mmCIF file of C-alpha atoms and ligand atoms in Angstrom:
data_model
loop_
_atom_site.group_PDB
_atom_site.id
_atom_site.type_symbol
_atom_site.label_atom_id
_atom_site.label_comp_id
_atom_site.label_asym_id
_atom_site.label_seq_id
_atom_site.Cartn_x
_atom_site.Cartn_y
_atom_site.Cartn_z
ATOM 1 C CA MET S 79 70.585 45.631 107.399
ATOM 2 C CA LEU S 80 71.689 43.239 110.128
ATOM 3 C CA LEU S 81 70.514 44.106 113.630
ATOM 4 C CA SER S 82 71.972 42.554 116.726
ATOM 5 C CA ILE S 83 69.574 42.370 119.609
ATOM 6 C CA ILE S 84 71.443 42.162 122.951
ATOM 7 C CA ARG S 85 69.365 41.514 126.054
ATOM 8 C CA PHE S 86 70.194 43.735 128.978
ATOM 9 C CA ASP S 87 70.547 40.777 131.378
ATOM 10 C CA GLY S 88 73.460 39.787 129.138
ATOM 11 C CA ARG S 89 72.445 36.136 128.973
ATOM 12 C CA ALA S 90 70.904 35.578 125.698
ATOM 13 C CA VAL S 91 71.986 37.216 122.544
ATOM 14 C CA SER S 92 69.630 36.859 119.614
ATOM 15 C CA ARG S 93 70.132 37.991 116.100
ATOM 16 C CA LYS S 94 67.455 38.961 113.648
ATOM 17 C CA TYR S 95 67.427 40.388 110.222
ATOM 18 C CA CYS S 96 65.882 43.757 110.310
ATOM 19 C CA ILE S 97 64.674 44.569 106.816
ATOM 20 C CA MET S 98 63.428 47.964 105.771
ATOM 21 C CA ASN S 99 59.753 48.014 104.808
ATOM 22 C CA PRO S 100 59.820 47.965 101.010
ATOM 23 C CA PHE S 101 56.785 50.209 100.769
ATOM 24 C CA GLN S 102 57.006 53.942 101.353
ATOM 25 C CA PHE S 103 54.253 56.534 101.587
ATOM 26 C CA GLY S 104 53.797 60.137 102.680
ATOM 27 C CA SER S 105 56.964 61.542 101.083
ATOM 28 C CA VAL S 106 58.444 61.908 97.604
ATOM 29 C CA VAL S 107 59.446 58.423 96.356
ATOM 30 C CA ARG S 108 62.593 57.873 94.446
ATOM 31 C CA GLY S 109 64.736 55.049 93.051
ATOM 32 C CA GLU S 110 63.345 51.586 93.532
ATOM 33 C CA HIS S 111 60.339 52.934 95.404
ATOM 34 C CA PHE S 112 59.114 54.753 92.265
ATOM 35 C CA PHE S 113 57.788 52.744 89.341
ATOM 36 C CA ASP S 114 56.357 53.327 85.913
ATOM 37 C CA ARG S 115 55.411 56.866 84.759
ATOM 38 C CA ARG S 116 57.927 56.484 81.894
ATOM 39 C CA GLU S 117 55.694 58.193 79.335
ATOM 40 C CA GLU S 118 54.730 61.000 81.660
ATOM 41 C CA THR S 119 58.294 61.570 82.612
ATOM 42 C CA ALA S 120 59.393 61.701 78.967
ATOM 43 C CA ARG S 121 56.600 64.149 78.122
ATOM 44 C CA ILE S 122 57.449 66.448 81.022
ATOM 45 C CA VAL S 123 61.153 66.427 80.082
ATOM 46 C CA GLU S 124 60.474 67.119 76.387
ATOM 47 C CA THR S 125 58.005 69.940 77.096
ATOM 48 C CA LEU S 126 60.374 71.663 79.457
ATOM 49 C CA SER S 127 63.569 71.187 77.526
ATOM 50 C CA GLY S 128 61.626 72.511 74.549
ATOM 51 C CA GLY S 129 61.267 75.740 76.494
ATOM 52 C CA ASN S 130 57.532 75.528 77.277
ATOM 53 C CA ASN S 131 55.632 75.775 80.543
ATOM 54 C CA LEU S 132 53.581 72.972 81.930
ATOM 55 C CA VAL S 133 50.719 72.557 84.426
ATOM 56 C CA LEU S 134 50.177 69.055 85.890
ATOM 57 C CA PHE S 135 46.708 68.035 86.976
ATOM 58 C CA ALA S 136 45.958 65.060 89.128
ATOM 59 C CA PRO S 137 43.832 64.394 92.184
ATOM 60 C CA ARG S 138 45.508 64.212 95.581
ATOM 61 C CA ARG S 139 48.216 61.639 96.224
ATOM 62 C CA TYR S 140 48.515 60.376 92.663
ATOM 63 C CA GLY S 141 52.302 61.028 92.702
ATOM 64 C CA LYS S 142 52.651 64.457 91.131
ATOM 65 C CA THR S 143 55.533 65.646 93.235
ATOM 66 C CA SER S 144 57.447 62.344 92.921
ATOM 67 C CA LEU S 145 56.935 62.388 89.121
ATOM 68 C CA VAL S 146 58.252 65.949 88.908
ATOM 69 C CA PHE S 147 61.298 64.980 90.956
ATOM 70 C CA ARG S 148 61.938 62.062 88.572
ATOM 71 C CA ALA S 149 61.659 64.491 85.632
ATOM 72 C CA MET S 150 63.927 67.064 87.345
ATOM 73 C CA ALA S 151 66.646 64.418 87.717
ATOM 74 C CA GLU S 152 66.547 63.748 83.977
ATOM 75 C CA LEU S 153 66.580 67.454 83.101
ATOM 76 C CA GLU S 154 69.593 67.958 85.422
ATOM 77 C CA ASN S 155 71.336 65.132 83.510
ATOM 78 C CA ARG S 156 70.744 67.157 80.381
ATOM 79 C CA GLY S 157 72.447 70.141 82.004
ATOM 80 C CA ILE S 158 69.252 72.064 82.855
ATOM 81 C CA THR S 159 69.291 73.523 86.366
ATOM 82 C CA CYS S 160 66.000 72.808 88.231
ATOM 83 C CA ILE S 161 64.672 74.707 91.174
ATOM 84 C CA TYR S 162 61.879 73.209 93.272
ATOM 85 C CA PHE S 163 59.725 75.616 95.262
ATOM 86 C CA ASP S 164 56.831 74.592 97.497
ATOM 87 C CA PHE S 165 54.235 77.274 98.226
ATOM 88 C CA LEU S 166 52.551 75.390 101.079
ATOM 89 C CA PRO S 167 54.747 76.639 104.003
ATOM 90 C CA ILE S 168 54.906 80.227 102.682
ATOM 91 C CA TYR S 169 52.789 82.598 104.796
ATOM 92 C CA ASP S 170 53.284 85.948 103.104
ATOM 93 C CA LEU S 171 55.017 87.816 100.313
ATOM 94 C CA ARG S 172 58.077 88.697 102.332
ATOM 95 C CA ASP S 173 58.482 85.095 103.242
ATOM 96 C CA PHE S 174 58.058 84.153 99.589
ATOM 97 C CA CYS S 175 60.851 86.577 98.552
ATOM 98 C CA ARG S 176 63.190 85.252 101.268
ATOM 99 C CA VAL S 177 62.645 81.556 100.624
ATOM 100 C CA TYR S 178 62.458 81.807 96.808
ATOM 101 C CA THR S 179 65.739 83.730 96.515
ATOM 102 C CA GLN S 180 67.292 81.222 98.882
ATOM 103 C CA ARG S 181 66.209 78.270 96.713
ATOM 104 C CA LEU S 182 67.561 80.053 93.614
ATOM 105 C CA LEU S 183 70.874 80.924 95.237
ATOM 106 C CA GLU S 184 71.374 77.444 96.703
ATOM 107 C CA LYS S 185 71.672 76.080 93.213
ATOM 108 C CA GLN S 186 74.387 78.506 92.169
ATOM 109 C CA LYS S 187 77.914 77.145 92.107
ATOM 110 C CA GLY S 188 80.363 79.852 93.108
ATOM 111 C CA TRP S 189 77.537 82.106 94.385
ATOM 112 C CA GLN S 190 80.148 84.365 95.877
ATOM 113 C CA LYS S 191 80.463 85.915 92.412
ATOM 114 C CA LEU S 192 76.813 86.680 92.469
ATOM 115 C CA VAL S 193 76.892 88.866 95.546
ATOM 116 C CA SER S 194 77.954 92.070 93.760
ATOM 117 C CA LYS S 195 75.423 91.464 90.932
ATOM 118 C CA LEU S 196 72.636 90.872 93.450
ATOM 119 C CA ALA S 197 73.161 94.249 94.994
ATOM 120 C CA ASP S 198 72.389 95.647 91.612
ATOM 121 C CA TRP S 199 69.545 93.286 90.622
ATOM 122 C CA LEU S 200 67.703 93.444 94.006
ATOM 123 C CA LYS S 201 68.030 96.993 95.165
ATOM 124 C CA GLY S 202 66.944 97.511 98.749
ATOM 125 C CA THR S 203 67.774 93.973 99.976
ATOM 126 C CA ARG S 204 70.526 92.995 102.353
ATOM 127 C CA PRO S 205 72.725 89.968 101.429
ATOM 128 C CA LYS S 206 73.625 87.915 104.521
ATOM 129 C CA ILE S 207 76.221 85.124 104.726
ATOM 130 C CA THR S 208 75.101 82.406 107.150
ATOM 131 C CA LEU S 209 77.093 79.492 108.505
ATOM 132 C CA SER S 210 75.362 76.234 109.195
ATOM 133 C CA ALA S 211 76.402 73.964 112.117
ATOM 134 C CA ASP S 212 78.616 71.883 109.803
ATOM 135 C CA GLY S 213 80.464 74.979 108.762
ATOM 136 C CA LYS S 214 78.919 75.439 105.319
ATOM 137 C CA ALA S 215 78.459 78.998 104.192
ATOM 138 C CA ALA S 216 75.194 80.109 102.559
ATOM 139 C CA LEU S 217 73.921 83.293 101.129
ATOM 140 C CA GLU S 218 70.608 84.596 102.203
ATOM 141 C CA LEU S 219 68.768 87.811 101.318
ATOM 142 C CA ASP S 220 67.049 89.894 103.934
ATOM 143 C CA PHE S 221 63.975 91.843 102.854
ATOM 144 C CA PRO S 222 63.664 94.811 105.244
ATOM 145 C CA GLU S 223 60.177 95.860 104.324
ATOM 146 C CA SER S 224 57.372 93.751 105.851
ATOM 147 C CA VAL S 225 55.518 93.983 102.512
ATOM 148 C CA PRO S 226 57.969 93.954 99.633
ATOM 149 C CA THR S 227 57.600 96.940 97.279
ATOM 150 C CA PRO S 228 56.278 96.026 93.774
ATOM 151 C CA GLU S 229 59.831 96.798 92.455
ATOM 152 C CA ILE S 230 61.446 94.365 94.806
ATOM 153 C CA LEU S 231 58.860 91.644 94.067
ATOM 154 C CA GLU S 232 59.364 92.156 90.356
ATOM 155 C CA SER S 233 63.135 91.908 90.728
ATOM 156 C CA VAL S 234 62.764 88.654 92.765
ATOM 157 C CA LEU S 235 60.498 87.167 90.199
ATOM 158 C CA ASN S 236 62.950 88.166 87.456
ATOM 159 C CA LEU S 237 65.846 86.517 89.288
ATOM 160 C CA PRO S 238 65.632 83.107 87.498
ATOM 161 C CA GLU S 239 66.034 84.818 84.111
ATOM 162 C CA ARG S 240 68.975 86.904 85.374
ATOM 163 C CA ILE S 241 70.749 83.872 86.869
ATOM 164 C CA ALA S 242 70.163 81.878 83.656
ATOM 165 C CA GLY S 243 71.910 84.582 81.666
ATOM 166 C CA ASP S 244 72.357 83.785 77.936
ATOM 167 C CA ASP S 245 74.070 80.461 78.242
ATOM 168 C CA ARG S 246 72.029 78.483 80.793
ATOM 169 C CA ARG S 247 68.616 76.927 80.989
ATOM 170 C CA LEU S 248 66.565 76.851 84.146
ATOM 171 C CA VAL S 249 63.381 75.068 85.147
ATOM 172 C CA VAL S 250 61.396 76.401 88.058
ATOM 173 C CA VAL S 251 58.868 73.958 89.701
ATOM 174 C CA PHE S 252 56.065 75.632 91.700
ATOM 175 C CA ASP S 253 54.467 72.970 93.820
ATOM 176 C CA GLU S 254 51.093 73.684 95.635
ATOM 177 C CA PHE S 255 50.799 76.576 93.249
ATOM 178 C CA GLN S 256 47.133 77.212 94.029
ATOM 179 C CA GLU S 257 48.334 78.760 97.325
ATOM 180 C CA VAL S 258 49.387 81.922 95.429
ATOM 181 C CA SER S 259 45.742 82.961 95.561
ATOM 182 C CA ARG S 260 46.427 83.768 99.185
ATOM 183 C CA PHE S 261 48.626 86.646 97.966
ATOM 184 C CA GLU S 262 46.107 87.846 95.346
ATOM 185 C CA LYS S 263 45.367 91.131 97.045
ATOM 186 C CA ASN S 264 48.895 92.122 96.075
ATOM 187 C CA ARG S 265 48.222 91.168 92.450
ATOM 188 C CA PHE S 266 50.911 88.585 92.746
ATOM 189 C CA GLU S 267 49.303 86.264 90.243
ATOM 190 C CA ALA S 268 49.151 88.947 87.531
ATOM 191 C CA LEU S 269 52.759 90.060 88.154
ATOM 192 C CA LEU S 270 54.061 86.510 88.027
ATOM 193 C CA ARG S 271 52.111 85.860 84.848
ATOM 194 C CA SER S 272 53.643 88.882 83.066
ATOM 195 C CA ILE S 273 57.194 87.911 84.149
ATOM 196 C CA ILE S 274 56.624 84.357 82.877
ATOM 197 C CA GLN S 275 55.310 85.693 79.570
ATOM 198 C CA HIS S 276 58.594 87.468 78.908
ATOM 199 C CA ARG S 277 60.916 84.780 79.959
ATOM 200 C CA LYS S 278 63.513 83.432 77.537
ATOM 201 C CA HIS S 279 65.684 80.873 79.322
ATOM 202 C CA VAL S 280 63.418 79.712 82.078
ATOM 203 C CA SER S 281 60.483 77.167 81.922
ATOM 204 C CA TYR S 282 57.917 76.806 84.681
ATOM 205 C CA VAL S 283 56.029 73.792 85.992
ATOM 206 C CA PHE S 284 52.888 74.274 88.098
ATOM 207 C CA LEU S 285 51.298 71.588 90.204
ATOM 208 C CA GLY S 286 49.265 71.313 93.379
ATOM 209 C CA SER S 287 47.045 69.113 95.403
ATOM 210 C CA LYS S 288 43.913 71.226 95.196
ATOM 211 C CA THR S 289 43.000 70.327 91.654
ATOM 212 C CA HIS S 290 39.794 72.387 91.481
ATOM 213 C CA LEU S 291 41.641 75.564 92.460
ATOM 214 C CA LEU S 292 44.542 74.891 90.070
ATOM 215 C CA ASN S 293 42.146 74.057 87.311
ATOM 216 C CA ALA S 294 40.298 77.321 87.810
ATOM 217 C CA MET S 295 43.566 79.280 87.685
ATOM 218 C CA PHE S 296 44.561 77.852 84.312
ATOM 219 C CA THR S 297 41.268 77.304 82.561
ATOM 220 C CA GLU S 298 39.163 80.355 83.522
ATOM 221 C CA ARG S 299 39.417 83.100 80.969
ATOM 222 C CA SER S 300 39.374 85.829 83.556
ATOM 223 C CA ARG S 301 42.427 84.505 85.424
ATOM 224 C CA PRO S 302 45.924 85.756 84.617
ATOM 225 C CA PHE S 303 47.294 82.253 84.037
ATOM 226 C CA PHE S 304 44.594 81.291 81.472
ATOM 227 C CA ASN S 305 46.252 79.431 78.599
ATOM 228 C CA SER S 306 49.801 80.155 79.874
ATOM 229 C CA ALA S 307 51.035 76.570 79.969
ATOM 230 C CA ALA S 308 50.608 73.254 78.278
ATOM 231 C CA THR S 309 48.389 71.017 80.385
ATOM 232 C CA MET S 310 49.000 67.401 81.359
ATOM 233 C CA LYS S 311 46.645 65.111 83.270
ATOM 234 C CA ILE S 312 48.124 62.378 85.351
ATOM 235 C CA SER S 313 46.122 59.138 85.824
ATOM 236 C CA LYS S 314 46.404 56.340 88.253
ATOM 237 C CA LEU S 315 49.326 53.936 87.862
ATOM 238 C CA PRO S 316 48.603 51.107 85.381
ATOM 239 C CA LEU S 317 47.167 47.974 87.098
ATOM 240 C CA ASN S 318 49.585 45.386 85.640
ATOM 241 C CA GLU S 319 52.645 47.371 86.525
ATOM 242 C CA THR S 320 51.268 48.028 90.052
ATOM 243 C CA VAL S 321 50.568 44.336 90.553
ATOM 244 C CA ASP S 322 54.157 43.465 89.418
ATOM 245 C CA PHE S 323 55.549 46.141 91.716
ATOM 246 C CA LEU S 324 53.675 44.757 94.704
ATOM 247 C CA THR S 325 54.394 41.043 94.099
ATOM 248 C CA SER S 326 58.094 41.667 93.389
ATOM 249 C CA ARG S 327 58.623 43.923 96.468
ATOM 250 C CA PHE S 328 57.128 41.197 98.691
ATOM 251 C CA GLU S 329 59.197 38.511 97.004
ATOM 252 C CA LYS S 330 62.470 40.484 97.305
ATOM 253 C CA THR S 331 62.018 40.609 101.080
ATOM 254 C CA GLY S 332 61.245 36.893 101.372
ATOM 255 C CA PHE S 333 57.460 36.956 101.271
ATOM 256 C CA SER S 334 54.826 35.869 98.821
ATOM 257 C CA LEU S 335 51.858 37.841 97.477
ATOM 258 C CA SER S 336 49.618 36.370 94.801
ATOM 259 C CA THR S 337 48.604 38.357 91.748
ATOM 260 C CA GLU S 338 44.987 38.078 92.859
ATOM 261 C CA LEU S 339 45.682 39.546 96.267
ATOM 262 C CA ALA S 340 47.833 42.290 94.736
ATOM 263 C CA ARG S 341 44.812 43.234 92.666
ATOM 264 C CA ARG S 342 42.771 43.351 95.824
ATOM 265 C CA ILE S 343 45.239 45.772 97.434
ATOM 266 C CA VAL S 344 44.864 48.108 94.408
ATOM 267 C CA GLU S 345 41.087 47.777 94.503
ATOM 268 C CA ALA S 346 40.889 48.495 98.316
ATOM 269 C CA SER S 347 43.039 51.570 97.725
ATOM 270 C CA ASP S 348 40.934 52.825 94.799
ATOM 271 C CA GLY S 349 44.126 52.617 92.683
ATOM 272 C CA VAL S 350 45.592 55.706 94.340
ATOM 273 C CA PRO S 351 49.400 55.285 94.595
ATOM 274 C CA TYR S 352 49.673 56.633 98.123
ATOM 275 C CA TYR S 353 46.996 54.362 99.584
ATOM 276 C CA ILE S 354 48.383 51.367 97.690
ATOM 277 C CA GLN S 355 51.736 51.873 99.319
ATOM 278 C CA LEU S 356 50.167 52.618 102.726
ATOM 279 C CA LEU S 357 48.135 49.389 102.689
ATOM 280 C CA ALA S 358 50.982 47.285 101.311
ATOM 281 C CA ALA S 359 53.299 48.679 104.038
ATOM 282 C CA GLU S 360 50.770 47.645 106.715
ATOM 283 C CA ILE S 361 50.411 44.150 105.318
ATOM 284 C CA TRP S 362 54.171 43.782 105.028
ATOM 285 C CA GLN S 363 54.680 44.977 108.564
ATOM 286 C CA ASN S 364 52.130 42.462 109.941
ATOM 287 C CA LEU S 365 53.766 39.642 107.981
ATOM 288 C CA ASN S 366 57.202 40.613 109.098
ATOM 289 C CA GLY S 367 56.139 40.518 112.660
ATOM 290 C CA SER S 368 54.701 37.008 112.358
ATOM 291 C CA GLU S 369 55.971 33.516 111.448
ATOM 292 C CA GLU S 370 54.033 33.541 108.194
ATOM 293 C CA LYS S 371 55.508 34.049 104.796
ATOM 294 C CA VAL S 372 52.447 34.292 102.590
ATOM 295 C CA VAL S 373 49.832 37.064 102.309
ATOM 296 C CA THR S 374 46.363 35.614 102.822
ATOM 297 C CA ASP S 375 42.877 36.946 102.312
ATOM 298 C CA SER S 376 42.394 37.217 106.042
ATOM 299 C CA LEU S 377 45.680 39.113 106.544
ATOM 300 C CA LEU S 378 44.654 41.559 103.805
ATOM 301 C CA ASP S 379 41.247 42.033 105.474
ATOM 302 C CA SER S 380 42.658 42.541 108.936
ATOM 303 C CA SER S 381 45.273 45.025 107.571
ATOM 304 C CA ILE S 382 42.540 47.069 105.891
ATOM 305 C CA SER S 383 40.596 47.202 109.196
ATOM 306 C CA GLN S 384 43.836 48.127 110.970
ATOM 307 C CA VAL S 385 44.480 51.088 108.647
ATOM 308 C CA VAL S 386 40.983 52.389 109.281
ATOM 309 C CA SER S 387 41.314 51.779 112.986
ATOM 310 C CA LEU S 388 44.674 53.605 113.190
ATOM 311 C CA LYS S 389 43.066 56.644 111.531
ATOM 312 C CA LYS S 390 39.796 56.384 113.477
ATOM 313 C CA ASP S 391 40.402 59.403 115.681
ATOM 314 C CA TYR S 392 41.380 61.620 112.784
ATOM 315 C CA TYR S 393 38.421 60.424 110.724
ATOM 316 C CA ALA S 394 36.007 60.938 113.614
ATOM 317 C CA GLU S 395 37.254 64.512 114.043
ATOM 318 C CA LEU S 396 37.051 65.207 110.327
ATOM 319 C CA TYR S 397 33.478 63.894 110.299
ATOM 320 C CA ASP S 398 32.440 65.790 113.435
ATOM 321 C CA ARG S 399 33.512 69.069 112.000
ATOM 322 C CA LEU S 400 31.106 68.733 109.052
ATOM 323 C CA SER S 401 27.603 70.281 108.993
ATOM 324 C CA LEU S 402 24.623 67.992 108.998
ATOM 325 C CA GLN S 403 24.074 68.409 105.257
ATOM 326 C CA GLN S 404 27.764 67.731 104.538
ATOM 327 C CA LYS S 405 27.690 64.666 106.754
ATOM 328 C CA LYS S 406 24.635 63.301 104.911
ATOM 329 C CA LEU S 407 26.175 64.011 101.496
ATOM 330 C CA VAL S 408 29.581 62.496 102.223
ATOM 331 C CA ARG S 409 27.879 59.366 103.552
ATOM 332 C CA ALA S 410 25.689 59.225 100.447
ATOM 333 C CA ILE S 411 28.708 59.547 98.208
ATOM 334 C CA ALA S 412 30.454 56.764 100.135
ATOM 335 C CA HIS S 413 27.645 54.581 98.823
ATOM 336 C CA CYS S 414 27.371 56.002 95.301
ATOM 337 C CA GLY S 415 28.773 59.104 93.691
ATOM 338 C CA GLU S 416 26.820 59.258 90.478
ATOM 339 C CA GLY S 417 24.078 61.748 89.731
ATOM 340 C CA ILE S 418 24.364 63.433 93.140
ATOM 341 C CA PHE S 419 22.219 66.377 92.093
ATOM 342 C CA SER S 420 19.388 64.319 90.622
ATOM 343 C CA THR S 421 15.983 64.079 92.307
ATOM 344 C CA ALA S 422 16.369 60.283 92.582
ATOM 345 C CA PHE S 423 19.628 60.732 94.586
ATOM 346 C CA THR S 424 18.133 63.476 96.773
ATOM 347 C CA THR S 425 15.108 61.334 97.551
ATOM 348 C CA ARG S 426 17.138 58.145 98.088
ATOM 349 C CA PHE S 427 19.470 59.770 100.664
ATOM 350 C CA SER S 428 16.961 62.293 102.083
ATOM 351 C CA LEU S 429 19.125 65.245 101.187
ATOM 352 C CA GLY S 430 16.531 68.059 101.048
ATOM 353 C CA SER S 431 17.031 70.572 98.276
ATOM 354 C CA THR S 432 19.478 70.388 95.305
ATOM 355 C CA SER S 433 20.881 73.774 96.140
ATOM 356 C CA SER S 434 21.905 72.661 99.671
ATOM 357 C CA THR S 435 23.537 69.543 98.099
ATOM 358 C CA GLN S 436 25.427 71.830 95.761
ATOM 359 C CA LYS S 437 26.655 74.011 98.620
ATOM 360 C CA ALA S 438 27.720 71.018 100.610
ATOM 361 C CA ALA S 439 29.511 69.437 97.610
ATOM 362 C CA THR S 440 31.408 72.679 97.028
ATOM 363 C CA VAL S 441 32.642 72.765 100.655
ATOM 364 C CA LEU S 442 33.509 69.076 100.687
ATOM 365 C CA THR S 443 35.464 69.469 97.386
ATOM 366 C CA GLU S 444 37.293 72.579 98.682
ATOM 367 C CA GLN S 445 38.362 70.572 101.805
ATOM 368 C CA GLY S 446 39.630 67.784 99.580
ATOM 369 C CA ILE S 447 37.227 65.299 101.193
ATOM 370 C CA ILE S 448 35.430 64.442 98.006
ATOM 371 C CA GLU S 449 36.708 64.609 94.419
ATOM 372 C CA LYS S 450 34.939 64.862 91.096
ATOM 373 C CA GLU S 451 36.182 62.715 88.245
ATOM 374 C CA ASN S 452 34.526 62.150 84.899
ATOM 375 C CA GLY S 453 31.298 63.635 86.111
ATOM 376 C CA SER S 454 30.884 61.611 89.243
ATOM 377 C CA PHE S 455 32.078 62.112 92.840
ATOM 378 C CA HIS S 456 34.006 59.874 95.203
ATOM 379 C CA VAL S 457 35.390 60.112 98.757
ATOM 380 C CA ALA S 458 39.068 60.977 98.192
ATOM 381 C CA ASP S 459 40.433 58.710 100.933
ATOM 382 C CA PRO S 460 39.337 55.110 100.373
ATOM 383 C CA PHE S 461 39.825 54.242 104.071
ATOM 384 C CA PHE S 462 37.659 57.252 105.179
ATOM 385 C CA ARG S 463 35.108 55.841 102.804
ATOM 386 C CA ARG S 464 35.186 52.570 104.726
ATOM 387 C CA PHE S 465 34.951 54.451 108.006
ATOM 388 C CA LEU S 466 31.839 56.215 106.691
ATOM 389 C CA LEU S 467 30.266 52.969 105.530
ATOM 390 C CA ASP S 468 30.874 51.402 108.915
ATOM 391 C CA LEU S 469 29.056 54.223 110.745
ATOM 392 C CA PRO S 470 25.818 53.129 112.455
HETATM 393 N N1 ATP E 506 55.390 56.333 90.625
HETATM 394 C C1 ATP E 506 55.177 55.900 91.873
HETATM 395 N N2 ATP E 506 55.656 54.714 92.276
HETATM 396 C C2 ATP E 506 55.435 54.278 93.514
HETATM 397 N N3 ATP E 506 54.726 54.943 94.410
HETATM 398 C C3 ATP E 506 54.246 56.135 94.169
HETATM 399 C C4 ATP E 506 54.457 56.723 92.832
HETATM 400 N N4 ATP E 506 53.880 57.921 92.796
HETATM 401 C C5 ATP E 506 53.369 58.120 94.016
HETATM 402 N N5 ATP E 506 53.545 57.045 94.833
HETATM 403 C C6 ATP E 506 53.079 56.879 96.213
HETATM 404 O O1 ATP E 506 52.211 57.994 96.476
HETATM 405 C C7 ATP E 506 52.750 58.775 97.588
HETATM 406 C C8 ATP E 506 52.447 60.257 97.327
HETATM 407 O O2 ATP E 506 53.300 60.690 96.309
HETATM 408 P P1 ATP E 506 53.447 62.285 95.968
HETATM 409 O O3 ATP E 506 53.672 62.991 97.286
HETATM 410 O O4 ATP E 506 54.439 62.371 94.933
HETATM 411 O O5 ATP E 506 51.983 62.586 95.458
HETATM 412 P P2 ATP E 506 51.278 63.992 95.207
HETATM 413 O O6 ATP E 506 50.326 63.750 94.048
HETATM 414 O O7 ATP E 506 52.318 65.043 95.049
HETATM 415 O O8 ATP E 506 50.519 64.117 96.607
HETATM 416 P P3 ATP E 506 49.714 65.478 97.114
HETATM 417 O O9 ATP E 506 48.505 65.590 96.316
HETATM 418 O O10 ATP E 506 49.457 65.188 98.571
HETATM 419 O O11 ATP E 506 50.702 66.622 96.929
HETATM 420 C C9 ATP E 506 54.242 58.447 97.671
HETATM 421 O O12 ATP E 506 54.742 58.649 98.969
HETATM 422 C C10 ATP E 506 54.227 57.008 97.258
HETATM 423 O O13 ATP E 506 53.823 56.138 98.365
HETATM 424 MG MG1 MG E 507 52.578 66.824 96.113
#
């Protein structure tokens, strides 16, 4: 993109190339911003087009949502309609019914034909036609009861199967699915499970950022979703492909990043895709604002410090909110996350009793501050870890 900069005094007119930062973080990445995950995409597509359900496990910010969007694009190419539904902003069951039906209806071509059927399928609801500012008409359902009756809830959950009919295939993606436990008092989980069990033309994908909760939902015998879906674990992006991605994105925008420094970016970000892109974006921005063309060790170091410094207030607040025991434990884990319940660890970091360490570890895990992987713990955000290590 070419940007003309015109000074207000009207004397000097300078021109500068304004290039978009080639690194993106914090939202779903698509197209050239998304790399690798070919095998994972193929497996998701095959499982769902084969009519099975799938649950995706991965720690926070590994790229679950982006991966599912990539798979949805391929499924749509195969003629399978995909509906993405995020549980995070949903605050109660009525809200769920309203937003879920809306997502389902949005995907229907010629939804006008559906109106009469809906009156039959969802008795007690009121269809509303809304007009957006640009004049587009949309169909919305109004749920008069503040708590939907079990019949209405069941009809709403059955809607994908009705819409699919006999000649269509649908895939429903439930993101941040662990949030359904907030509705548990209404036996929502059990009802959804029974609907899913009897589906014929609809496959479901479940994912979420609170891995421990999602894991419990699908692997504990006592839970309704136990054994209801094939499971897939997503790992970090492969190192060589990540290094190629980083070096080529710098190169394409006129800068140079050595393989060695690309590896250091991955290392400083603990290999987590979100943090890799965040740090690379910071380095790129610093380079773009200078006369330099080459990423150096010192630029990398100063960019890391800058990321920590930019998030300092947030980190300080996060840390302040923790109890004394949680503070001690998270600082200990920033140093070393192995054998945290052992006597040696307790003594080394003056943690008191094992039971209080266990309690603190549970809370820190629930809050997503630490994560457990292959038996050992680590601080989920590598820059928060640096913040903790820098504390006096
Ligand atoms: N395949 C990929 N290629 C490049 N960058 C990626 C990829 N996957 C993820 N990222 C980076 O990670 C960020 C987070 O991705 P995404 O939101 O898909 O992850 P998530 O696992 O769903 O996160 P959360 O746990 O917060 O829900 C993206 O904005 C992007 O910067
Ligand atoms: Mg996500």
